[in-house]
XYZ file of C-alpha atoms in Angstrom:
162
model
C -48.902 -74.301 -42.693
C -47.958 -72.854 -46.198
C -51.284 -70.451 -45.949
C -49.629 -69.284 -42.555
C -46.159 -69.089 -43.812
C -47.943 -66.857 -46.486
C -49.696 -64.655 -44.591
C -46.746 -64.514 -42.189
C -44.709 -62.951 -45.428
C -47.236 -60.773 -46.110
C -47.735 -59.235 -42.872
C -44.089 -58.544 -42.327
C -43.581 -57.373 -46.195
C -43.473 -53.206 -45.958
C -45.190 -53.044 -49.405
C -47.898 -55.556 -49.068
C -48.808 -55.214 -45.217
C -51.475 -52.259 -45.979
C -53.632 -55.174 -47.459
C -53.805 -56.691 -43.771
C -53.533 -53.699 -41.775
C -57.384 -53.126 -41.077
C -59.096 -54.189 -37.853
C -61.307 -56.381 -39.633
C -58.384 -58.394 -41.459
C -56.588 -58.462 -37.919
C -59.578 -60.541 -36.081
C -60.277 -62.920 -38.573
C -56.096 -63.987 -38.593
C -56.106 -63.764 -34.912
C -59.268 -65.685 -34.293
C -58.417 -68.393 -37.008
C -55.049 -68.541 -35.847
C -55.970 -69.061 -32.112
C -58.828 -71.495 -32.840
C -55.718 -73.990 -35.222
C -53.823 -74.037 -31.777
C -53.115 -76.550 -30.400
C -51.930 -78.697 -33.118
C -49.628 -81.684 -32.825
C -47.743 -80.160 -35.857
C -44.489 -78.649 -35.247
C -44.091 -76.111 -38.092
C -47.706 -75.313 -37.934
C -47.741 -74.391 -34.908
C -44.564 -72.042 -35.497
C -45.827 -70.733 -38.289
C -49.320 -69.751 -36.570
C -47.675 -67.425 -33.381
C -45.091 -65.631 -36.113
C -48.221 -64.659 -38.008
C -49.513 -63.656 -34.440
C -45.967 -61.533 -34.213
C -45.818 -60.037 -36.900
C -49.098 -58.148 -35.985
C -47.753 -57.652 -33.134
C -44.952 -55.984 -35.267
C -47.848 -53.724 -37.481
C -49.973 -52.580 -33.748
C -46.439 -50.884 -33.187
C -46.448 -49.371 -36.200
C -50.068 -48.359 -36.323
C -51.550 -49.177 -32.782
C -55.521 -49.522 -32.342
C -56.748 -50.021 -28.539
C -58.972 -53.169 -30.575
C -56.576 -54.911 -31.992
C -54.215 -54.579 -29.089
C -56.546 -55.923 -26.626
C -57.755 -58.933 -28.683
C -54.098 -60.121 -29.729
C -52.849 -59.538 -25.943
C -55.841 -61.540 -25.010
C -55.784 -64.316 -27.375
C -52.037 -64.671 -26.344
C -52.605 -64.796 -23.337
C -55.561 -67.233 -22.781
C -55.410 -69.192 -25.873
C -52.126 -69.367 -27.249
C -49.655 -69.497 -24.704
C -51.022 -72.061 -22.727
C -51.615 -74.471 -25.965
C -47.864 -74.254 -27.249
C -45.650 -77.197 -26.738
C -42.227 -75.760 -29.085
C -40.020 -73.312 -26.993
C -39.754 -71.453 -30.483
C -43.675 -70.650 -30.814
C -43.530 -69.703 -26.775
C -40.781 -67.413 -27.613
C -42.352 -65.559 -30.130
C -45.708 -65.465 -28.831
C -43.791 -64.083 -25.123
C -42.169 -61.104 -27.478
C -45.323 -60.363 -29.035
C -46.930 -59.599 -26.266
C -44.330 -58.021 -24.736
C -44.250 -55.602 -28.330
C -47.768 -55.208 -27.340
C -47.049 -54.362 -23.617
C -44.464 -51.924 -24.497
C -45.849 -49.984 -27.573
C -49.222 -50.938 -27.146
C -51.876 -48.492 -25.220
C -52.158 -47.731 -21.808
C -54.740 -49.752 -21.402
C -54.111 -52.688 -22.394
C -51.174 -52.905 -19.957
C -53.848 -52.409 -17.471
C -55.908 -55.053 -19.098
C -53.603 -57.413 -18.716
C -52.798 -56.435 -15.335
C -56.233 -56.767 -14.157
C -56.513 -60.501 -15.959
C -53.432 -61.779 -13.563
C -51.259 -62.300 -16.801
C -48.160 -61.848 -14.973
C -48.397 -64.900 -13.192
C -49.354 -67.133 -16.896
C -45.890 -65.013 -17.925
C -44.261 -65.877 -14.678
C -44.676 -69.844 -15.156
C -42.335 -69.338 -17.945
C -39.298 -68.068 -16.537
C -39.087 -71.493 -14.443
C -38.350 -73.184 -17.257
C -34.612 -73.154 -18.800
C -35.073 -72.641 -22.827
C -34.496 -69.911 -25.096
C -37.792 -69.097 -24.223
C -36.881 -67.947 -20.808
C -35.518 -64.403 -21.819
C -38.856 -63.171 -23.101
C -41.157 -63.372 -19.962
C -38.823 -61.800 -18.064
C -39.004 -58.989 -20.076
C -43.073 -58.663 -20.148
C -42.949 -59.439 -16.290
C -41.225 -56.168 -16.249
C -43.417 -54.577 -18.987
C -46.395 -55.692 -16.746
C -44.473 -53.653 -13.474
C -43.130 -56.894 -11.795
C -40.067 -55.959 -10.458
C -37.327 -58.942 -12.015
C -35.473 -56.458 -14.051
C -35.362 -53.436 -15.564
C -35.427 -53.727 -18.918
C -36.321 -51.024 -21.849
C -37.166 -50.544 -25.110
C -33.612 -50.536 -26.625
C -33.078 -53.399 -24.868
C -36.036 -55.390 -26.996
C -34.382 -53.197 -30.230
C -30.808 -54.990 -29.699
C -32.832 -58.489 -29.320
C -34.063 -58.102 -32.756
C -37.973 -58.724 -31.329
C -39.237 -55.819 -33.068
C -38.741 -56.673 -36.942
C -40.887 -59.324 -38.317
C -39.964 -63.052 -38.646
């Protein structure tokens, strides 16, 4: 948990995040990250999806069509459907909706073609905190619940790092 709390600081640190900004660097977190889950440990599992955020947080800053597709993908298959805290299903919803949004093209249509939108759509049935988020990548993903843009992730503070 500390190790991810560490690399979680890292990643969302302006000054140190260039150490963790390669391809490379990316896979082995997401990989090792996705491979801890599930885990019957609260804070680990917290811990694990913000590290997953927060590079969610650097592909907007400095997008590759690699990394993009392998977070939204691990996400997606791995992590989502292995979290039990409405906190880690939050941030693991707004990470790949910082994904959908900034991200490629393609990997909108990636996810598209996978049926992600109905994983995504499982979500908004149930009444948490978490509930917001889907909603939002359901949209990202052209489902037509709401209209939601950019600014409207900016005022919901899921673009900076946590």
């Amino acid at each position: 948990m500390l190790a991810a709390r560490g690399l979680s600081n890292v990643l969302s640190n302006p000054k140190l995040q260039h150490v963790l900004s390669e391809f490379e660097a990316q896979e082995k977190i997401i990989c090792t990250a996705s491979a801890l889950l599930p885990t019957s440990h609260q804070n680990l599992e917290i811990s694990l999806v913000s590290v997953l955020y927060n590079i969610s947080v650097l592909q907007i800053q400095k997008a590759n069509l690699e990394g993009s597709v392998l977070l939204a993908s691990s996400i997606a298959t791995q992590v989502l459907p292995s979290l039990t805290q409405d906190e880690a299903i939050y941030r693991s919803l707004m990470a790949l909706g910082n994904i959908i949004v900034t991200g490629p093209a393609e990997v909108k249509e990636f996810l598209q073609s996978m049926e992600i939108g109905s994983l995504v759509k499982e979500y908004t049935k149930k009444k948490r905190r978490s509930h917001l988020a889907p909603k939002r990548s359901l949209s990202f993903l052209g489902h037509p619940l709401t209209d939601w843009t950019l600014t409207d992730l900016v005022t919901l503070d899921c673009l900076a790092p946590h």
